[in-house]
PDB file of C-alpha atoms in Angstrom:
ATOM      1  CA  MET A   1     -33.170  -5.386   6.736  1.00  0.00           C
ATOM      2  CA  PRO A   2     -30.609  -8.153   7.162  1.00  0.00           C
ATOM      3  CA  SER A   3     -27.528  -8.004   5.241  1.00  0.00           C
ATOM      4  CA  ARG A   4     -26.526 -10.477   2.354  1.00  0.00           C
ATOM      5  CA  GLN A   5     -24.116 -12.096   4.643  1.00  0.00           C
ATOM      6  CA  HIS A   6     -26.725 -12.412   7.322  1.00  0.00           C
ATOM      7  CA  GLN A   7     -29.080 -14.043   4.867  1.00  0.00           C
ATOM      8  CA  GLU A   8     -26.363 -16.447   3.596  1.00  0.00           C
ATOM      9  CA  MET A   9     -25.763 -17.600   7.130  1.00  0.00           C
ATOM     10  CA  VAL A  10     -29.256 -18.290   7.843  1.00  0.00           C
ATOM     11  CA  GLU A  11     -29.512 -20.235   4.574  1.00  0.00           C
ATOM     12  CA  ALA A  12     -26.344 -22.219   5.499  1.00  0.00           C
ATOM     13  CA  ILE A  13     -28.031 -23.026   8.986  1.00  0.00           C
ATOM     14  CA  ILE A  14     -31.147 -24.203   7.381  1.00  0.00           C
ATOM     15  CA  ALA A  15     -29.134 -26.251   4.801  1.00  0.00           C
ATOM     16  CA  SER A  16     -27.205 -27.941   7.589  1.00  0.00           C
ATOM     17  CA  PHE A  17     -30.744 -29.441   8.392  1.00  0.00           C
ATOM     18  CA  ASP A  18     -30.679 -31.257   4.770  1.00  0.00           C
ATOM     19  CA  GLY A  19     -32.973 -28.333   3.447  1.00  0.00           C
ATOM     20  CA  LYS A  20     -35.862 -29.027   5.884  1.00  0.00           C
ATOM     21  CA  THR A  21     -36.933 -26.671   8.549  1.00  0.00           C
ATOM     22  CA  PRO A  22     -36.231 -28.433  11.795  1.00  0.00           C
ATOM     23  CA  THR A  23     -38.891 -29.007  14.215  1.00  0.00           C
ATOM     24  CA  VAL A  24     -38.758 -28.575  17.805  1.00  0.00           C
ATOM     25  CA  SER A  25     -38.071 -32.195  18.657  1.00  0.00           C
ATOM     26  CA  GLU A  26     -35.050 -31.979  16.354  1.00  0.00           C
ATOM     27  CA  ILE A  27     -33.624 -28.855  18.211  1.00  0.00           C
ATOM     28  CA  PRO A  28     -30.781 -28.955  19.313  1.00  0.00           C
ATOM     29  CA  PRO A  29     -29.306 -30.565  16.356  1.00  0.00           C
ATOM     30  CA  SER A  30     -26.504 -33.148  16.643  1.00  0.00           C
ATOM     31  CA  ARG A  31     -22.976 -32.291  17.394  1.00  0.00           C
ATOM     32  CA  GLU A  32     -22.257 -33.486  13.798  1.00  0.00           C
ATOM     33  CA  GLU A  33     -24.815 -31.006  12.352  1.00  0.00           C
ATOM     34  CA  LEU A  34     -23.386 -28.188  14.443  1.00  0.00           C
ATOM     35  CA  GLN A  35     -19.816 -28.855  13.517  1.00  0.00           C
ATOM     36  CA  ALA A  36     -21.064 -28.934   9.748  1.00  0.00           C
ATOM     37  CA  ALA A  37     -22.940 -25.614  10.120  1.00  0.00           C
ATOM     38  CA  ARG A  38     -20.139 -23.973  11.931  1.00  0.00           C
ATOM     39  CA  LYS A  39     -17.823 -25.164   9.169  1.00  0.00           C
ATOM     40  CA  GLN A  40     -20.256 -23.734   6.583  1.00  0.00           C
ATOM     41  CA  MET A  41     -20.418 -20.294   8.317  1.00  0.00           C
ATOM     42  CA  ASP A  42     -16.584 -20.079   8.700  1.00  0.00           C
ATOM     43  CA  ASP A  43     -16.203 -21.110   4.859  1.00  0.00           C
ATOM     44  CA  MET A  44     -18.612 -18.211   4.116  1.00  0.00           C
ATOM     45  CA  ALA A  45     -16.805 -15.395   6.048  1.00  0.00           C
ATOM     46  CA  PRO A  46     -15.891 -12.355   4.046  1.00  0.00           C
ATOM     47  CA  THR A  47     -12.214 -11.796   2.986  1.00  0.00           C
ATOM     48  CA  ILE A  48     -10.122  -9.675   5.572  1.00  0.00           C
ATOM     49  CA  PRO A  49      -8.437  -6.788   4.031  1.00  0.00           C
ATOM     50  CA  SER A  50      -4.897  -7.296   3.389  1.00  0.00           C
ATOM     51  CA  ASP A  51      -3.840  -4.393   5.495  1.00  0.00           C
ATOM     52  CA  VAL A  52      -4.944  -6.373   8.629  1.00  0.00           C
ATOM     53  CA  LYS A  53      -2.608  -8.854  10.255  1.00  0.00           C
ATOM     54  CA  VAL A  54      -4.437 -12.198  11.091  1.00  0.00           C
ATOM     55  CA  GLU A  55      -2.739 -14.666  13.458  1.00  0.00           C
ATOM     56  CA  ALA A  56      -3.678 -17.693  15.312  1.00  0.00           C
ATOM     57  CA  CYS A  57      -2.623 -17.853  18.994  1.00  0.00           C
ATOM     58  CA  ASP A  58      -2.894 -19.797  21.857  1.00  0.00           C
ATOM     59  CA  ALA A  59      -4.294 -17.751  24.946  1.00  0.00           C
ATOM     60  CA  GLY A  60      -3.135 -19.789  27.754  1.00  0.00           C
ATOM     61  CA  GLY A  61      -4.753 -23.011  26.189  1.00  0.00           C
ATOM     62  CA  VAL A  62      -7.833 -21.427  24.582  1.00  0.00           C
ATOM     63  CA  PRO A  63      -7.408 -20.742  20.843  1.00  0.00           C
ATOM     64  CA  GLY A  64      -7.823 -17.487  19.512  1.00  0.00           C
ATOM     65  CA  ILE A  65      -7.149 -15.224  16.407  1.00  0.00           C
ATOM     66  CA  TRP A  66      -5.353 -11.755  16.439  1.00  0.00           C
ATOM     67  CA  PHE A  67      -6.678  -9.223  14.249  1.00  0.00           C
ATOM     68  CA  GLU A  68      -4.491  -5.950  14.040  1.00  0.00           C
ATOM     69  CA  ALA A  69      -5.498  -3.114  11.575  1.00  0.00           C
ATOM     70  CA  SER A  70      -2.525  -1.210  10.124  1.00  0.00           C
ATOM     71  CA  GLU A  71      -3.585   1.628  12.279  1.00  0.00           C
ATOM     72  CA  ALA A  72      -3.785  -0.333  15.552  1.00  0.00           C
ATOM     73  CA  ASN A  73      -1.897   0.804  18.584  1.00  0.00           C
ATOM     74  CA  PRO A  74      -0.209  -2.479  19.969  1.00  0.00           C
ATOM     75  CA  GLY A  75      -0.668  -1.305  23.496  1.00  0.00           C
ATOM     76  CA  ARG A  76      -4.576  -1.492  23.157  1.00  0.00           C
ATOM     77  CA  VAL A  77      -6.376  -4.673  23.072  1.00  0.00           C
ATOM     78  CA  VAL A  78      -9.952  -5.827  22.767  1.00  0.00           C
ATOM     79  CA  LEU A  79     -10.817  -9.181  23.842  1.00  0.00           C
ATOM     80  CA  TYR A  80     -13.787 -10.056  21.599  1.00  0.00           C
ATOM     81  CA  PHE A  81     -16.216 -13.055  21.998  1.00  0.00           C
ATOM     82  CA  HIS A  82     -18.460 -14.066  18.946  1.00  0.00           C
ATOM     83  CA  GLY A  83     -22.265 -14.559  19.030  1.00  0.00           C
ATOM     84  CA  GLY A  84     -24.021 -17.700  17.966  1.00  0.00           C
ATOM     85  CA  GLY A  85     -26.161 -18.886  21.042  1.00  0.00           C
ATOM     86  CA  TYR A  86     -23.093 -20.822  22.372  1.00  0.00           C
ATOM     87  CA  ASN A  87     -23.686 -23.329  19.737  1.00  0.00           C
ATOM     88  CA  TYR A  88     -22.352 -21.893  16.434  1.00  0.00           C
ATOM     89  CA  GLY A  89     -20.053 -18.937  15.453  1.00  0.00           C
ATOM     90  CA  SER A  90     -16.224 -18.572  15.686  1.00  0.00           C
ATOM     91  CA  PRO A  91     -13.454 -15.691  15.343  1.00  0.00           C
ATOM     92  CA  ARG A  92     -13.183 -16.652  11.760  1.00  0.00           C
ATOM     93  CA  ASN A  93     -16.701 -16.001  10.481  1.00  0.00           C
ATOM     94  CA  THR A  94     -16.772 -12.855  12.881  1.00  0.00           C
ATOM     95  CA  GLY A  95     -13.534 -11.686  11.377  1.00  0.00           C
ATOM     96  CA  ALA A  96     -14.879  -8.722   9.570  1.00  0.00           C
ATOM     97  CA  VAL A  97     -16.646  -7.457  12.457  1.00  0.00           C
ATOM     98  CA  ILE A  98     -13.318  -7.904  14.523  1.00  0.00           C
ATOM     99  CA  GLU A  99     -11.318  -6.394  11.819  1.00  0.00           C
ATOM    100  CA  ARG A 100     -13.620  -3.322  11.973  1.00  0.00           C
ATOM    101  CA  ILE A 101     -13.407  -3.040  15.739  1.00  0.00           C
ATOM    102  CA  SER A 102      -9.538  -3.020  15.470  1.00  0.00           C
ATOM    103  CA  ARG A 103      -9.702  -0.275  13.006  1.00  0.00           C
ATOM    104  CA  ALA A 104     -12.385   1.825  15.017  1.00  0.00           C
ATOM    105  CA  ALA A 105     -10.677   1.282  18.477  1.00  0.00           C
ATOM    106  CA  GLN A 106      -7.365   1.401  17.003  1.00  0.00           C
ATOM    107  CA  ALA A 107      -6.531  -1.654  18.943  1.00  0.00           C
ATOM    108  CA  ARG A 108      -5.292  -5.357  18.437  1.00  0.00           C
ATOM    109  CA  CYS A 109      -8.299  -7.457  18.777  1.00  0.00           C
ATOM    110  CA  LEU A 110      -8.264 -11.112  19.921  1.00  0.00           C
ATOM    111  CA  GLY A 111     -11.141 -13.115  18.813  1.00  0.00           C
ATOM    112  CA  LEU A 112     -11.697 -16.053  21.314  1.00  0.00           C
ATOM    113  CA  ASP A 113     -12.652 -19.404  19.924  1.00  0.00           C
ATOM    114  CA  TYR A 114     -14.096 -20.451  23.248  1.00  0.00           C
ATOM    115  CA  ARG A 115     -15.767 -23.759  23.780  1.00  0.00           C
ATOM    116  CA  LEU A 116     -19.397 -24.065  22.830  1.00  0.00           C
ATOM    117  CA  CYS A 117     -21.892 -25.927  24.632  1.00  0.00           C
ATOM    118  CA  TRP A 118     -22.001 -28.854  22.466  1.00  0.00           C
ATOM    119  CA  GLN A 119     -18.187 -29.286  23.066  1.00  0.00           C
ATOM    120  CA  ALA A 120     -18.315 -28.626  26.709  1.00  0.00           C
ATOM    121  CA  PRO A 121     -20.949 -27.704  29.091  1.00  0.00           C
ATOM    122  CA  PHE A 122     -21.344 -24.501  31.210  1.00  0.00           C
ATOM    123  CA  PRO A 123     -19.209 -22.939  32.644  1.00  0.00           C
ATOM    124  CA  ALA A 124     -16.708 -23.942  29.732  1.00  0.00           C
ATOM    125  CA  ALA A 125     -17.129 -20.790  27.822  1.00  0.00           C
ATOM    126  CA  VAL A 126     -16.719 -18.497  30.938  1.00  0.00           C
ATOM    127  CA  GLU A 127     -13.536 -20.530  32.036  1.00  0.00           C
ATOM    128  CA  ASP A 128     -12.147 -19.989  28.607  1.00  0.00           C
ATOM    129  CA  ALA A 129     -12.847 -16.101  28.791  1.00  0.00           C
ATOM    130  CA  THR A 130     -11.332 -15.851  32.263  1.00  0.00           C
ATOM    131  CA  THR A 131      -8.181 -18.030  31.110  1.00  0.00           C
ATOM    132  CA  ALA A 132      -7.708 -15.766  28.109  1.00  0.00           C
ATOM    133  CA  HIS A 133      -8.159 -12.517  30.241  1.00  0.00           C
ATOM    134  CA  ARG A 134      -5.236 -13.891  32.626  1.00  0.00           C
ATOM    135  CA  TRP A 135      -3.160 -14.780  29.625  1.00  0.00           C
ATOM    136  CA  LEU A 136      -3.345 -11.244  28.265  1.00  0.00           C
ATOM    137  CA  LEU A 137      -2.480  -9.801  31.636  1.00  0.00           C
ATOM    138  CA  SER A 138       0.484 -12.318  31.900  1.00  0.00           C
ATOM    139  CA  GLN A 139       1.648 -10.867  28.410  1.00  0.00           C
ATOM    140  CA  GLY A 140       1.758  -7.597  29.903  1.00  0.00           C
ATOM    141  CA  VAL A 141      -1.441  -6.146  28.543  1.00  0.00           C
ATOM    142  CA  ASP A 142      -2.377  -3.150  30.891  1.00  0.00           C
ATOM    143  CA  PRO A 143      -5.972  -3.763  31.859  1.00  0.00           C
ATOM    144  CA  ARG A 144      -6.518   0.189  31.571  1.00  0.00           C
ATOM    145  CA  CYS A 145      -5.772  -0.198  27.930  1.00  0.00           C
ATOM    146  CA  MET A 146      -8.218  -3.226  27.297  1.00  0.00           C
ATOM    147  CA  ALA A 147     -11.851  -3.722  26.532  1.00  0.00           C
ATOM    148  CA  VAL A 148     -13.937  -7.010  26.582  1.00  0.00           C
ATOM    149  CA  ALA A 149     -16.690  -6.921  23.799  1.00  0.00           C
ATOM    150  CA  GLY A 150     -19.008  -9.483  22.259  1.00  0.00           C
ATOM    151  CA  ASP A 151     -22.362  -9.711  20.370  1.00  0.00           C
ATOM    152  CA  SER A 152     -25.278 -11.722  21.282  1.00  0.00           C
ATOM    153  CA  ALA A 153     -24.015 -14.807  23.262  1.00  0.00           C
ATOM    154  CA  GLY A 154     -20.678 -13.202  23.109  1.00  0.00           C
ATOM    155  CA  GLY A 155     -22.081 -10.199  24.747  1.00  0.00           C
ATOM    156  CA  GLY A 156     -23.485 -12.202  27.496  1.00  0.00           C
ATOM    157  CA  LEU A 157     -20.039 -14.066  27.887  1.00  0.00           C
ATOM    158  CA  ALA A 158     -18.412 -10.595  28.032  1.00  0.00           C
ATOM    159  CA  LEU A 159     -20.737  -9.567  30.913  1.00  0.00           C
ATOM    160  CA  SER A 160     -19.998 -12.808  32.610  1.00  0.00           C
ATOM    161  CA  LEU A 161     -16.388 -12.210  32.435  1.00  0.00           C
ATOM    162  CA  LEU A 162     -16.796  -8.748  33.945  1.00  0.00           C
ATOM    163  CA  THR A 163     -18.698 -10.311  36.888  1.00  0.00           C
ATOM    164  CA  VAL A 164     -16.189 -13.307  37.429  1.00  0.00           C
ATOM    165  CA  LEU A 165     -13.375 -10.486  37.483  1.00  0.00           C
ATOM    166  CA  ARG A 166     -15.298  -8.290  39.689  1.00  0.00           C
ATOM    167  CA  ASP A 167     -16.121 -11.019  42.018  1.00  0.00           C
ATOM    168  CA  SER A 168     -12.549 -12.493  42.155  1.00  0.00           C
ATOM    169  CA  GLY A 169     -10.763  -9.196  42.607  1.00  0.00           C
ATOM    170  CA  LEU A 170      -8.858  -9.757  39.312  1.00  0.00           C
ATOM    171  CA  PRO A 171      -7.918  -6.653  37.229  1.00  0.00           C
ATOM    172  CA  GLN A 172     -10.846  -5.433  35.367  1.00  0.00           C
ATOM    173  CA  PRO A 173     -10.518  -3.941  31.772  1.00  0.00           C
ATOM    174  CA  ALA A 174     -11.230  -0.337  31.149  1.00  0.00           C
ATOM    175  CA  ALA A 175     -14.462  -0.955  29.190  1.00  0.00           C
ATOM    176  CA  GLY A 176     -17.011  -3.689  28.129  1.00  0.00           C
ATOM    177  CA  VAL A 177     -18.998  -3.478  24.981  1.00  0.00           C
ATOM    178  CA  LEU A 178     -22.251  -5.497  24.790  1.00  0.00           C
ATOM    179  CA  THR A 179     -23.931  -5.682  21.469  1.00  0.00           C
ATOM    180  CA  SER A 180     -27.376  -7.302  21.736  1.00  0.00           C
ATOM    181  CA  ALA A 181     -26.231  -9.186  24.652  1.00  0.00           C
ATOM    182  CA  TRP A 182     -27.990 -12.545  25.593  1.00  0.00           C
TER     183      TRP A 182
END
């Protein structure tokens, strides 16, 4: 059964179509509708517990948000990609998930605000993921202490990043976690 937050997000997306269910001819929605739905989703995001440090960052030109639970080991990093079909989502509305990953993995987590398809065409998201990975390495993050993870479209993006790293000979992270990868 979907959670209350999931149901609220579904309702917000439907509301972004002015309360009517979109027809196939109305999909994809306009950039303005997508931006409005993304803002609604961000506005509904659960509050992050006060013992979690949340800090915006520039990951080599790609915006991101660090989530660091009080028990996180600063040497351990998870690069996290949100879901949303490459149209929706952000590290802000996925923050509660990323915060829990920070606790469970005892790691700092960087939620990447990669470009969505309505902002820039493929392979923009893959380029952003690769840029962020390179940036983490330039900041001294040991790839043996790094994981990449994502849900849905973000899981597909994590897998794409792992493939790019393998094919280009760049250092690969120690782990990849794909949740319902698209």
